Coordinates of C-alpha atoms in Angstrom, one line a residue:
M270 CA 129.5 67.6 -12.8
K271 CA 131.0 64.9 -14.9
K272 CA 129.6 64.8 -18.5
E273 CA 128.8 61.1 -18.2
N274 CA 126.5 61.7 -15.3
I275 CA 124.2 64.1 -17.3
K276 CA 122.4 61.1 -18.7
Y277 CA 121.5 59.8 -15.2
I278 CA 120.3 63.3 -14.2
L279 CA 118.0 63.4 -17.3
L280 CA 116.6 59.9 -16.5
I281 CA 115.9 61.0 -12.9
L282 CA 114.1 64.0 -14.2
F283 CA 112.1 61.9 -16.6
F284 CA 110.9 59.5 -13.8
I285 CA 110.2 62.4 -11.5
L286 CA 107.9 63.7 -14.2
I287 CA 106.1 60.3 -14.6
L288 CA 105.7 60.0 -10.9
F289 CA 104.2 63.5 -10.5
L290 CA 101.7 62.7 -13.2
S291 CA 100.8 59.4 -11.6
P292 CA 98.1 59.4 -8.9
I293 CA 98.1 57.0 -5.9
S294 CA 96.0 53.8 -6.3
G295 CA 94.7 50.6 -4.7
D296 CA 96.3 49.9 -1.3
D297 CA 97.9 53.4 -1.4
W298 CA 94.5 55.0 -0.6
G299 CA 94.5 53.2 2.8
N300 CA 98.2 53.7 3.4
Y301 CA 97.9 57.4 2.8
I302 CA 95.3 57.6 5.5
E303 CA 97.6 55.7 7.9
G304 CA 100.5 58.0 7.0
S305 CA 98.3 61.1 7.6
K306 CA 98.1 60.3 11.3
G307 CA 101.7 61.2 12.0
I308 CA 105.1 59.5 12.5
R309 CA 104.2 58.0 15.9
H310 CA 101.2 56.2 14.4
I311 CA 103.3 55.1 11.4
F312 CA 105.7 53.2 13.6
G313 CA 102.9 52.0 15.9
N314 CA 101.0 50.7 12.8
A315 CA 104.2 48.9 11.6
I316 CA 104.7 47.3 15.0
G317 CA 101.1 46.3 15.2
M318 CA 101.1 44.7 11.8
Y319 CA 104.4 42.9 12.8
F320 CA 102.4 41.2 15.5
D321 CA 99.1 40.8 13.7
W322 CA 99.6 40.5 9.9
E323 CA 103.1 40.7 8.4
G324 CA 106.8 40.8 9.2
R325 CA 107.7 43.3 6.5
F326 CA 108.6 45.9 9.1
V327 CA 110.9 48.2 7.1
S328 CA 108.7 48.3 3.9
R329 CA 105.6 48.9 6.0
I330 CA 107.1 52.0 7.7
L331 CA 108.3 53.4 4.3
I332 CA 105.0 52.7 2.7
N333 CA 102.9 54.6 5.3
L334 CA 105.5 57.4 5.4
L335 CA 106.1 58.0 1.7
T336 CA 102.5 57.4 0.5
Y337 CA 101.4 60.4 2.6
H338 CA 104.5 62.4 1.5
K339 CA 104.2 61.4 -2.1
V340 CA 106.3 64.3 -3.4
L341 CA 109.2 62.9 -1.4
W342 CA 108.5 59.4 -2.8
N343 CA 108.5 60.8 -6.3
V344 CA 112.1 61.9 -5.8
I345 CA 113.4 58.9 -3.8
N346 CA 111.8 56.5 -6.2
S347 CA 113.3 58.2 -9.2
L348 CA 116.7 57.9 -7.5
M349 CA 116.1 54.2 -6.8
I350 CA 115.0 53.4 -10.4
V351 CA 118.0 55.2 -11.9
G352 CA 120.2 53.6 -9.1
I353 CA 119.4 50.2 -10.6
I354 CA 120.6 51.4 -14.0
Y355 CA 123.7 53.0 -12.5
Y356 CA 124.8 50.0 -10.4
I357 CA 124.2 47.6 -13.3
T358 CA 126.7 49.6 -15.4
K359 CA 129.1 49.7 -12.4
I360 CA 128.9 45.9 -11.9
V361 CA 129.2 45.0 -15.6
K362 CA 132.2 47.4 -16.1
P363 CA 131.3 47.7 -19.8
K364 CA 133.8 47.9 -22.6
N365 CA 130.8 49.1 -24.7
K366 CA 129.7 51.9 -22.4
K367 CA 126.9 53.4 -24.6
L368 CA 125.5 50.0 -25.4
V369 CA 125.4 48.8 -21.8
F370 CA 123.8 52.1 -20.6
I371 CA 121.0 51.8 -23.1
L372 CA 120.4 48.1 -22.5
S373 CA 120.4 48.8 -18.8
T374 CA 117.9 51.6 -19.1
L375 CA 115.7 49.5 -21.3
I376 CA 115.4 47.0 -18.4
I377 CA 113.1 49.5 -16.8
L378 CA 111.4 50.9 -19.9
M379 CA 110.9 47.6 -21.7
M380 CA 109.7 45.6 -18.7
N381 CA 106.2 44.1 -18.9
I382 CA 103.8 47.0 -18.7
F383 CA 101.9 45.3 -15.9
T384 CA 105.2 45.0 -14.0
F385 CA 105.7 48.7 -14.6
S386 CA 102.3 49.4 -13.2
Q387 CA 103.0 47.4 -10.0
V388 CA 106.7 48.2 -9.2
V389 CA 107.2 51.7 -10.6
V390 CA 104.1 53.8 -10.2
W391 CA 102.2 52.0 -7.4
V392 CA 103.7 53.2 -4.1
A393 CA 103.1 50.0 -2.1
G394 CA 104.4 47.7 -4.7
N395 CA 107.3 49.9 -5.6
I396 CA 108.6 50.2 -2.0
T397 CA 108.2 46.5 -1.3
Y398 CA 109.5 45.0 -4.5
L399 CA 111.7 47.7 -6.3
F400 CA 113.4 49.6 -3.5
V401 CA 115.1 46.4 -2.3
V402 CA 116.8 45.8 -5.7
P403 CA 119.0 48.9 -6.0
I404 CA 119.9 48.5 -2.4
M405 CA 121.0 44.9 -3.0
L406 CA 123.0 45.9 -6.1
Y407 CA 124.8 48.6 -4.1
Y408 CA 125.6 46.1 -1.4
F409 CA 126.9 43.4 -3.8
Y410 CA 128.9 46.0 -5.7
Q411 CA 130.6 47.1 -2.4
L412 CA 131.5 43.4 -1.8
F413 CA 132.7 42.8 -5.3
E414 CA 135.0 45.9 -5.1
N415 CA 136.1 45.1 -1.5
N416 CA 134.8 48.6 -0.6
H417 CA 133.3 47.2 2.7
N418 CA 136.6 47.2 4.6
T419 CA 136.4 50.7 5.9
K420 CA 134.6 51.2 9.2
L421 CA 131.9 53.4 7.6
N422 CA 131.2 51.0 4.7
C423 CA 131.3 48.0 7.1
T424 CA 128.7 49.7 9.2
I425 CA 126.5 50.5 6.2
C426 CA 126.8 46.9 4.9
A427 CA 125.9 45.5 8.3
F428 CA 122.9 47.8 8.5
L429 CA 121.7 46.8 5.0
N430 CA 121.8 43.1 6.0
I431 CA 119.4 44.0 8.8
I432 CA 116.9 46.0 6.8
I433 CA 116.9 44.3 3.4
P434 CA 115.2 41.1 4.6
M435 CA 112.4 43.1 6.1
F436 CA 111.2 44.4 2.7
I437 CA 109.9 41.2 1.2
E438 CA 110.4 37.5 1.9
H439 CA 111.7 36.0 -1.3
M440 CA 114.3 38.8 -1.8
A441 CA 115.4 38.3 1.8
I442 CA 116.2 34.6 1.0
T443 CA 117.9 35.8 -2.2
L444 CA 120.2 38.1 -0.1
V445 CA 121.1 35.2 2.2
V446 CA 122.0 33.0 -0.8
G447 CA 124.0 35.9 -2.3
N448 CA 126.0 36.2 1.0
I449 CA 126.6 32.5 1.0
L450 CA 127.9 32.5 -2.6
I451 CA 130.3 35.4 -2.0
L452 CA 131.5 33.8 1.3
I453 CA 132.2 30.5 -0.5
Y454 CA 134.0 32.3 -3.4
K455 CA 136.2 34.3 -1.0
Y456 CA 137.0 31.2 1.0
I457 CA 138.1 29.3 -2.2
K458 CA 140.1 32.3 -3.4
D459 CA 141.8 33.3 -0.1
K460 CA 141.8 29.9 1.7
K461 CA 140.2 31.5 4.7
L462 CA 136.8 32.6 6.0
D463 CA 136.1 36.3 5.6
K464 CA 134.9 37.3 9.1
Q465 CA 133.1 40.4 7.9
L466 CA 131.2 38.4 5.3
L467 CA 130.4 35.9 8.0
I468 CA 128.9 38.7 10.1
Y469 CA 126.9 40.0 7.2
L470 CA 125.5 36.5 6.5
S471 CA 124.6 36.0 10.2
L472 CA 122.8 39.4 10.3
S473 CA 120.9 38.6 7.1
I474 CA 119.8 35.2 8.5
I475 CA 118.8 36.6 11.8
S476 CA 116.8 39.4 10.1
L477 CA 115.2 36.8 7.7
F478 CA 113.9 34.7 10.6
T479 CA 112.8 37.8 12.5
M480 CA 110.5 38.5 9.6
L481 CA 109.4 35.0 8.7
L482 CA 108.7 34.0 12.3
S483 CA 106.9 37.2 13.3
P484 CA 103.6 36.6 15.0
G485 CA 101.8 38.5 12.2
S486 CA 103.4 36.3 9.5
I487 CA 102.4 33.1 11.3
K488 CA 98.9 34.4 11.9
R489 CA 98.5 35.5 8.3
S490 CA 99.6 32.1 7.0
K491 CA 96.9 30.4 9.0
I492 CA 94.2 32.6 7.7
E493 CA 95.2 33.0 4.0
N494 CA 95.5 30.3 1.4
I495 CA 94.5 27.5 3.8
E496 CA 94.2 24.8 1.0
F497 CA 97.6 25.6 -0.4
N498 CA 99.2 25.5 3.0
K499 CA 97.8 22.0 3.5
L500 CA 99.8 20.7 0.6
S501 CA 103.1 18.9 1.1
V502 CA 106.4 20.5 -0.1
I503 CA 106.2 18.3 -3.2
G504 CA 102.5 19.3 -3.7
K505 CA 103.4 23.0 -3.5
L506 CA 106.2 22.6 -6.0
S507 CA 104.0 20.7 -8.4
Y508 CA 101.3 23.3 -8.1
N509 CA 103.7 26.2 -8.7
I510 CA 106.0 25.0 -11.4
P511 CA 103.7 26.5 -14.1
N512 CA 103.8 29.8 -12.2
F513 CA 107.6 29.6 -12.1
I514 CA 107.8 29.0 -15.9
Y515 CA 105.3 31.7 -16.7
Y516 CA 106.8 34.5 -14.5
T517 CA 110.4 33.6 -15.4
Y518 CA 110.2 32.9 -19.1
F519 CA 106.9 34.1 -20.5
I520 CA 106.1 37.7 -19.3
S521 CA 109.3 39.5 -20.2
P522 CA 109.9 39.8 -23.9
Y523 CA 112.9 42.1 -23.3
L524 CA 114.6 39.4 -21.2
T525 CA 113.8 36.9 -23.9
I526 CA 115.6 39.0 -26.5
L527 CA 118.7 39.4 -24.2
S528 CA 118.7 35.7 -23.3
V529 CA 118.5 34.6 -27.0
I530 CA 121.5 36.9 -27.9
G531 CA 123.4 35.9 -24.7
N532 CA 122.7 32.1 -25.2
Y533 CA 124.0 32.4 -28.8
Y534 CA 127.3 33.6 -27.4
L535 CA 127.2 30.9 -24.7
T536 CA 126.7 28.1 -27.3
K537 CA 129.7 29.4 -29.3
E538 CA 131.9 28.3 -26.4
I539 CA 131.0 24.7 -27.1
K540 CA 133.8 23.1 -29.1
N541 CA 131.9 20.1 -30.5
K542 CA 130.1 21.4 -33.6
Y543 CA 127.2 18.9 -33.3
L544 CA 126.6 19.6 -29.7
R545 CA 127.0 23.3 -30.4
F546 CA 124.4 23.2 -33.2
S547 CA 121.9 21.1 -31.2
S548 CA 122.3 23.4 -28.1
S549 CA 121.7 26.5 -30.3
I550 CA 118.5 25.0 -31.8
Y551 CA 117.3 24.1 -28.3
L552 CA 118.0 27.3 -26.6
L553 CA 117.3 30.0 -29.2
F554 CA 114.0 29.2 -31.0
V555 CA 111.4 28.1 -28.5
P556 CA 111.7 31.2 -26.2
I557 CA 111.1 33.4 -29.3
I558 CA 108.0 31.4 -30.3
I559 CA 106.7 31.5 -26.7
T560 CA 107.3 35.3 -26.5
I561 CA 105.4 35.8 -29.7
I562 CA 102.5 33.7 -28.5
Y563 CA 102.5 35.6 -25.2
I564 CA 102.4 39.0 -26.9
L565 CA 99.5 37.9 -29.2
S566 CA 97.6 36.5 -26.2
E567 CA 97.9 39.9 -24.4
I568 CA 96.8 41.8 -27.5
T569 CA 93.8 39.5 -28.1
G570 CA 92.9 39.2 -24.5
R571 CA 93.0 35.4 -24.5
T572 CA 94.2 33.5 -21.4
L573 CA 97.5 31.8 -22.0
T574 CA 97.8 28.3 -20.6
L575 CA 100.9 27.0 -22.3
Q576 CA 102.8 27.1 -19.1
N577 CA 100.6 24.2 -17.8
N578 CA 101.6 21.9 -20.7
I579 CA 103.9 19.1 -19.5
L580 CA 106.1 19.4 -22.6
I581 CA 106.6 23.2 -22.1
T582 CA 107.3 22.6 -18.4
T583 CA 109.9 19.9 -19.2
Y584 CA 111.5 22.0 -21.9
F585 CA 112.0 25.0 -19.6
I586 CA 113.3 22.9 -16.7
I587 CA 116.0 21.4 -19.1
Y588 CA 116.5 24.9 -20.5
T589 CA 117.3 26.3 -17.1
I590 CA 119.7 23.5 -16.3
L591 CA 121.5 23.6 -19.6
T592 CA 121.8 27.4 -19.5
F593 CA 123.2 27.2 -16.0
I594 CA 125.8 24.6 -17.1
L595 CA 126.8 26.8 -20.1
I596 CA 127.0 29.9 -17.9
C597 CA 129.3 28.1 -15.4
L598 CA 131.6 27.0 -18.3
Y599 CA 131.6 30.5 -19.7
S600 CA 132.3 32.0 -16.3
K601 CA 135.2 29.6 -15.9
N602 CA 136.7 30.3 -19.3
K603 CA 136.2 34.1 -19.2
E604 CA 136.7 34.6 -15.5
A605 CA 133.3 36.3 -15.4
K606 CA 132.1 35.5 -11.9
N607 CA 129.3 38.1 -11.9
V608 CA 127.5 36.2 -14.7
V609 CA 127.0 33.0 -12.8
F610 CA 126.4 34.9 -9.5
F611 CA 123.4 36.9 -10.9
Y612 CA 122.0 34.0 -12.9
I613 CA 121.8 32.0 -9.6
L614 CA 120.2 34.9 -7.8
G615 CA 117.7 35.4 -10.6
I616 CA 116.6 31.8 -10.6
I617 CA 116.6 31.6 -6.8
A618 CA 114.4 34.7 -6.4
N619 CA 111.6 32.9 -8.4
S620 CA 112.4 29.4 -7.1
V621 CA 111.7 30.6 -3.5
M622 CA 108.2 31.6 -4.8
L623 CA 107.5 27.9 -5.5
L624 CA 106.6 27.6 -1.8
S625 CA 104.3 30.6 -2.0
P626 CA 100.6 30.7 -3.1
T627 CA 100.9 34.3 -4.2
W628 CA 102.5 35.2 -7.6
G629 CA 102.4 38.3 -9.7
Y630 CA 104.3 40.5 -12.0
R631 CA 105.8 42.3 -9.1
T632 CA 107.1 39.2 -7.4
S633 CA 109.3 38.4 -10.5
F634 CA 110.9 41.8 -10.7
G635 CA 114.1 40.8 -8.9
T636 CA 114.4 37.7 -11.1
Y637 CA 113.9 39.9 -14.2
V638 CA 116.6 42.4 -13.2
F639 CA 119.2 39.8 -12.1
L640 CA 118.8 37.7 -15.3
C641 CA 119.1 40.8 -17.4
I642 CA 122.4 41.7 -15.7
T643 CA 123.7 38.2 -16.6
Y644 CA 122.9 38.5 -20.2
I645 CA 123.9 42.2 -20.6
E646 CA 127.4 41.3 -19.3
I647 CA 127.7 38.3 -21.7
I648 CA 126.6 40.5 -24.6
D649 CA 129.0 43.3 -23.6
K650 CA 132.0 41.0 -23.4
N651 CA 131.3 39.4 -26.8
I652 CA 130.1 42.2 -29.0
I653 CA 131.9 45.0 -30.7
E654 CA 130.1 48.3 -30.2
N655 CA 128.3 49.3 -33.4
R656 CA 127.0 52.8 -34.1
L657 CA 124.1 51.5 -36.1
I658 CA 123.0 49.2 -33.2
N659 CA 123.4 52.0 -30.7
F660 CA 121.4 54.3 -32.9
M661 CA 118.6 51.8 -33.3
L662 CA 118.5 51.1 -29.5
L663 CA 118.5 54.8 -28.9
I664 CA 115.4 55.2 -31.1
I665 CA 113.7 52.4 -29.1
L666 CA 114.7 54.2 -25.9
F667 CA 113.1 57.5 -27.0
I668 CA 110.0 55.6 -28.2
M669 CA 109.5 54.1 -24.8
I670 CA 110.1 57.5 -23.1
S671 CA 107.5 59.0 -25.4
F672 CA 105.1 56.1 -24.7
Y673 CA 105.2 56.5 -20.9
S674 CA 105.1 60.3 -21.1
I675 CA 101.9 60.2 -23.3
L676 CA 100.4 57.4 -21.1
Y677 CA 100.9 59.2 -17.8
I678 CA 99.9 62.6 -19.2
S679 CA 96.6 60.9 -20.1
V680 CA 96.4 59.2 -16.7
A681 CA 96.9 62.6 -15.0
K682 CA 94.2 64.3 -17.2
Q683 CA 91.7 61.6 -16.5
N684 CA 92.5 61.6 -12.8
K685 CA 91.9 65.4 -12.8
E686 CA 88.5 64.8 -14.5
N687 CA 87.6 62.0 -12.0
V688 CA 88.5 64.2 -9.0
N689 CA 86.4 67.1 -10.5
K690 CA 83.5 64.7 -10.9
I691 CA 83.7 63.6 -7.3
K692 CA 84.0 67.2 -6.0
S693 CA 81.2 68.7 -8.2
S694 CA 78.7 65.8 -8.0
K695 CA 75.3 67.1 -7.2
N696 CA 73.8 63.7 -6.7
P697 CA 74.6 62.4 -3.2
D698 CA 73.5 58.9 -4.1
V699 CA 75.6 58.2 -7.2
I700 CA 79.0 59.3 -8.5
E701 CA 80.4 58.2 -11.8
I702 CA 84.1 58.0 -12.4
I703 CA 85.9 57.0 -15.6
K704 CA 87.7 53.7 -15.8
Y705 CA 91.4 53.7 -16.4
P706 CA 93.2 51.3 -18.7
S707 CA 94.0 47.9 -17.0
F708 CA 97.7 48.6 -17.5
A709 CA 97.8 51.9 -15.6
N710 CA 98.6 51.9 -11.9
C711 CA 97.9 48.7 -10.1
N712 CA 94.3 48.6 -8.8
I713 CA 93.7 52.2 -9.9
N714 CA 90.1 51.2 -10.6
P715 CA 88.4 50.4 -7.2
T716 CA 86.6 47.3 -8.3
N717 CA 86.7 45.2 -5.1
P718 CA 85.0 46.0 -1.8
Y719 CA 88.2 46.7 0.1
H720 CA 89.6 49.2 -2.4
M721 CA 86.2 50.8 -2.9
K722 CA 86.0 51.4 0.9
R723 CA 89.5 52.9 1.0
F724 CA 88.8 54.9 -2.2
K725 CA 85.8 56.5 -0.6
E726 CA 87.7 57.3 2.6
Y727 CA 90.5 58.9 0.6
Y728 CA 88.2 61.1 -1.4
N729 CA 85.8 61.8 1.5
I730 CA 82.9 60.1 -0.3
P731 CA 80.0 59.1 1.9
E732 CA 79.9 55.4 2.6
N733 CA 76.4 55.0 1.3
T734 CA 77.1 56.7 -2.0
E735 CA 77.3 54.4 -5.0
V736 CA 80.5 54.9 -7.2
R737 CA 79.9 53.7 -10.7
I738 CA 82.9 53.0 -12.9
I739 CA 82.1 53.8 -16.6
D740 CA 84.2 52.9 -19.6
N741 CA 86.7 55.4 -21.0
N742 CA 87.0 56.5 -24.6
W743 CA 90.8 56.7 -24.9
K744 CA 92.1 56.6 -28.4
Y745 CA 94.7 53.9 -29.3
L746 CA 94.7 52.9 -25.6
I747 CA 97.1 55.7 -24.5
F748 CA 95.6 59.0 -25.7
Y749 CA 93.1 60.6 -23.3
Q750 CA 89.9 62.0 -24.6
K751 CA 87.7 64.1 -22.4
S752 CA 84.7 62.1 -21.2
C753 CA 81.4 62.8 -23.0
H754 CA 79.4 61.2 -20.1
C755 CA 77.7 64.2 -18.6
K756 CA 74.7 64.5 -16.3

């Protein structure tokens, strides 16, 4: 084993630990039941949902299969998460290897905690929104390195263009855009069309429309969000621009830090000192202020509405355009094609969502990762590795590892107590369970009728039994304390 791979092995083991500590939650309860009925039912269910509810055929099969076989999911998911970190470092080709590894790892550990709850420890959200990211990074890396020319790799890349679009809609479109960008770049560079890339693009488009035009997707769109679907394209864009601003620029403090540092180096490329100064002021300060306000709003529990302000909206639209122009200029001067490529993919992944009524922390995960790649590469190419900086980042890394270890040990302890309460309850009419923190696994508290129904089915609780969710008494939000609610 190469010495440099030990750090990846340790990360895999860490995430395996977290995932073994983490119970299933929300939609997972129902998906577990579907998966328990066997492989034939799993495929039958996916086919049925394709014709009746959704076109996400691949992710549906994996969700039903791996929720039931959670031990297998724990291992595969850990490999997928670390795969993101691994392929980011491969794509960036860092001159500052330690720095880029730590920054790439912090993409996962410093993401918004609600994003973590939805794409790391929640099986349904993880398979749908996270699995697709390392697969896409692997695919793009193969294209960047021209590793797709062998018969085996060509077959793998073709297969990936068939399955990737059937995970989730907005990432399917992002894949198609990525294929188009690479095809155009290769055409400009080689003065001819790359036939293999043309095949990959064709397969991704066919797979995209196979999903979007599935009978289930069409039926679902007619049932859900009827008022939104009545809006014109302009109406949908107008309605969703605040969501785009919020989920691109507000919710990820770590991305803000990377972007401020990266934009500082981008503005240094501007030769006119007055334009350089004004661009620096415009790009660097407002995002920091917005991030501070966002963090304070989360701490105080106040709803943030700044994204609805016309001035903030206008600012970030100009910010996006100006950043794109600077990245294009930087890419041309430094011959850093990956920088502009992943910036476009990051913006596209959330721009596609402008036509969707459903937003959430998980839907912006692809945007978050792709934009982080852009700025990590800019930082790497412009900074001289510093031991003190690496040491400080390493401390932050260990703090975050400790934080999630403590949090999910607490979640596991409370889950054990809740399961014991369910099993040992002597009152057939009422069962009390303890409420988890809101930032634990997505929908881990069964507070709506659908999740309560599935929760009861999963734990074999009689339908007529009332399940009461009582407040927990965790210390400092992450330290579990045994419940004193006894009856």
